[in-house]
Short mmCIF file of C-alpha atoms in Angstrom, two decimals:
data_model
loop_
_atom_site.label_atom_id
_atom_site.label_comp_id
_atom_site.label_asym_id
_atom_site.label_seq_id
_atom_site.Cartn_x
_atom_site.Cartn_y
_atom_site.Cartn_z
CA MET A 1 13.94 -16.23 -8.85
CA ASP A 2 12.53 -15.52 -12.61
CA ASN A 3 11.88 -12.65 -14.53
CA ASP A 4 8.67 -12.24 -13.15
CA GLY A 5 9.85 -11.99 -9.40
CA GLU A 6 8.77 -13.62 -6.55
CA TRP A 7 5.46 -12.06 -4.46
CA LEU A 8 6.60 -11.47 -0.60
CA PRO A 9 4.16 -13.81 2.24
CA GLN A 10 0.42 -12.02 2.46
CA PRO A 11 -1.68 -13.47 4.47
CA ASP A 12 -4.68 -15.74 2.79
CA VAL A 13 -7.76 -14.37 2.27
CA ALA A 14 -9.83 -15.95 5.24
CA ASP A 15 -6.41 -14.50 7.74
CA ILE A 16 -7.48 -11.17 6.24
CA GLN A 17 -8.20 -9.22 9.89
CA LEU A 18 -10.39 -6.41 10.05
CA ALA A 19 -8.79 -4.81 13.16
CA LYS A 20 -5.61 -5.09 10.92
CA VAL A 21 -6.49 -3.60 7.67
CA LEU A 22 -8.22 -0.50 10.35
CA HIS A 23 -4.91 -0.30 12.53
CA ALA A 24 -2.86 -0.66 8.83
CA LEU A 25 -4.93 2.49 7.24
CA GLY A 26 -4.95 4.43 10.27
CA ASP A 27 -2.14 6.14 9.24
CA PRO A 28 -2.82 8.82 6.51
CA VAL A 29 0.97 8.29 4.82
CA ARG A 30 -0.61 4.47 4.50
CA LEU A 31 -4.31 5.89 3.55
CA ARG A 32 -2.89 8.00 1.14
CA LEU A 33 -1.14 4.59 -0.29
CA PHE A 34 -4.17 2.35 0.06
CA ALA A 35 -5.85 5.42 -2.12
CA ILE A 36 -3.22 5.85 -5.11
CA TYR A 37 -2.80 1.90 -4.95
CA ALA A 38 -6.38 1.34 -5.46
CA THR A 39 -6.02 2.65 -9.00
CA GLY A 40 -5.17 -0.74 -10.62
CA GLU A 41 -1.77 -0.32 -11.51
CA GLN A 42 1.38 -1.46 -9.29
CA TYR A 43 3.37 0.74 -8.26
CA ASP A 44 7.14 1.21 -7.36
CA CYS A 45 8.72 2.21 -4.09
CA SER A 46 9.87 5.81 -5.75
CA SER A 47 8.72 8.23 -2.73
CA GLU A 48 8.28 10.41 -6.02
CA ARG A 49 5.53 8.62 -8.32
CA LEU A 50 3.95 8.05 -5.15
CA GLY A 51 3.62 11.16 -4.46
CA LEU A 52 5.99 11.13 -1.18
CA GLY A 53 8.77 13.63 -2.28
CA HIS A 54 9.20 13.98 1.12
CA LEU A 55 9.88 10.91 2.91
CA HIS A 56 12.96 8.89 2.28
CA LYS A 57 12.40 5.57 1.02
CA SER A 58 13.14 3.22 3.51
CA THR A 59 10.12 4.90 5.79
CA VAL A 60 8.03 4.82 1.83
CA SER A 61 9.04 0.44 1.78
CA HIS A 62 8.08 0.74 5.98
CA HIS A 63 4.66 2.16 4.96
CA MET A 64 4.57 -1.20 1.93
CA ARG A 65 5.51 -3.68 4.61
CA VAL A 66 2.70 -2.61 6.90
CA LEU A 67 0.33 -2.47 4.17
CA ARG A 68 1.33 -6.22 2.98
CA GLU A 69 1.40 -7.76 6.68
CA ALA A 70 -2.23 -6.55 6.59
CA GLY A 71 -3.33 -8.00 3.90
CA LEU A 72 -3.79 -4.72 1.61
CA THR A 73 -1.36 -5.40 -0.96
CA SER A 74 0.35 -7.89 -3.00
CA THR A 75 4.27 -7.11 -3.24
CA ARG A 76 6.51 -8.88 -6.22
CA ALA A 77 10.28 -9.18 -6.23
CA VAL A 78 12.31 -8.33 -9.12
CA GLY A 79 15.96 -7.86 -7.93
CA ARG A 80 16.36 -5.26 -6.07
CA ASN A 81 12.62 -3.69 -6.59
CA ARG A 82 9.72 -4.15 -5.12
CA TYR A 83 5.83 -3.64 -7.20
CA VAL A 84 2.82 -3.58 -5.12
CA ARG A 85 -0.46 -4.08 -6.10
CA LEU A 86 -4.03 -3.78 -4.04
CA ARG A 87 -5.50 -6.79 -3.57
CA ARG A 88 -8.78 -5.19 -4.56
CA THR A 89 -10.76 -8.08 -5.81
CA GLU A 90 -9.73 -9.53 -2.56
CA LEU A 91 -10.15 -7.55 0.05
CA ASP A 92 -13.66 -6.93 -1.47
CA ALA A 93 -14.91 -10.97 -1.51
CA ARG A 94 -13.89 -10.72 2.16
CA PHE A 95 -15.17 -7.25 3.83
CA PRO A 96 -18.00 -6.08 1.27
CA GLY A 97 -18.24 -2.55 0.78
CA LEU A 98 -15.40 -1.84 2.51
CA THR A 99 -13.01 -0.48 0.08
CA GLU A 100 -15.27 1.77 -1.40
CA ALA A 101 -15.52 3.53 1.69
CA LEU A 102 -12.41 3.46 2.94
CA LEU A 103 -11.87 4.86 -0.76
CA ALA A 104 -14.78 7.75 0.36
CA ALA A 105 -13.16 8.38 3.72
CA ALA A 106 -9.82 9.30 2.29
CA LYS A 107 -10.48 11.64 -0.49
CA GLY A 108 -9.21 14.95 -0.43
CA LEU A 109 -5.43 12.73 1.14
CA ASP A 110 -3.02 14.83 -1.86
CA ASP A 111 -4.01 18.08 0.11
CA LEU A 112 -2.38 16.54 3.03
CA ASP A 113 -0.07 19.23 4.16
CA ASP A 114 4.08 17.74 3.98
CA PRO A 115 5.54 17.33 7.57
CA THR A 116 8.53 19.16 6.58
CA ARG A 117 7.07 22.65 5.39
CA PRO A 118 6.71 24.68 7.63
CA GLY A 119 3.64 24.97 8.94
CA GLY A 120 3.58 21.26 7.58
#
């Protein structure tokens, strides 16, 4: 592996299936991650930096893997670190308008209750 890291396997754009995309985003945490990644930045799997401090790192990693395997994100491995970005250009080409519709549906996820809090 070089200094730029190695891209983990992901589906080709033509192989991204709408049913798998929607299934992956059926989980509120993954929908929240989708909205975070839509900023266009690249993120590591730090639950604190992603605003998911109540989740264990392995849980966040699982959610990231589901998103990647559905074709929503690309993940670059650099040493023990993983950096994730949304495949927005590819998604927009494959499913025009879907990303914007999903982001509109995801509004308000910043208020998603922390399930570890009483009443959450």
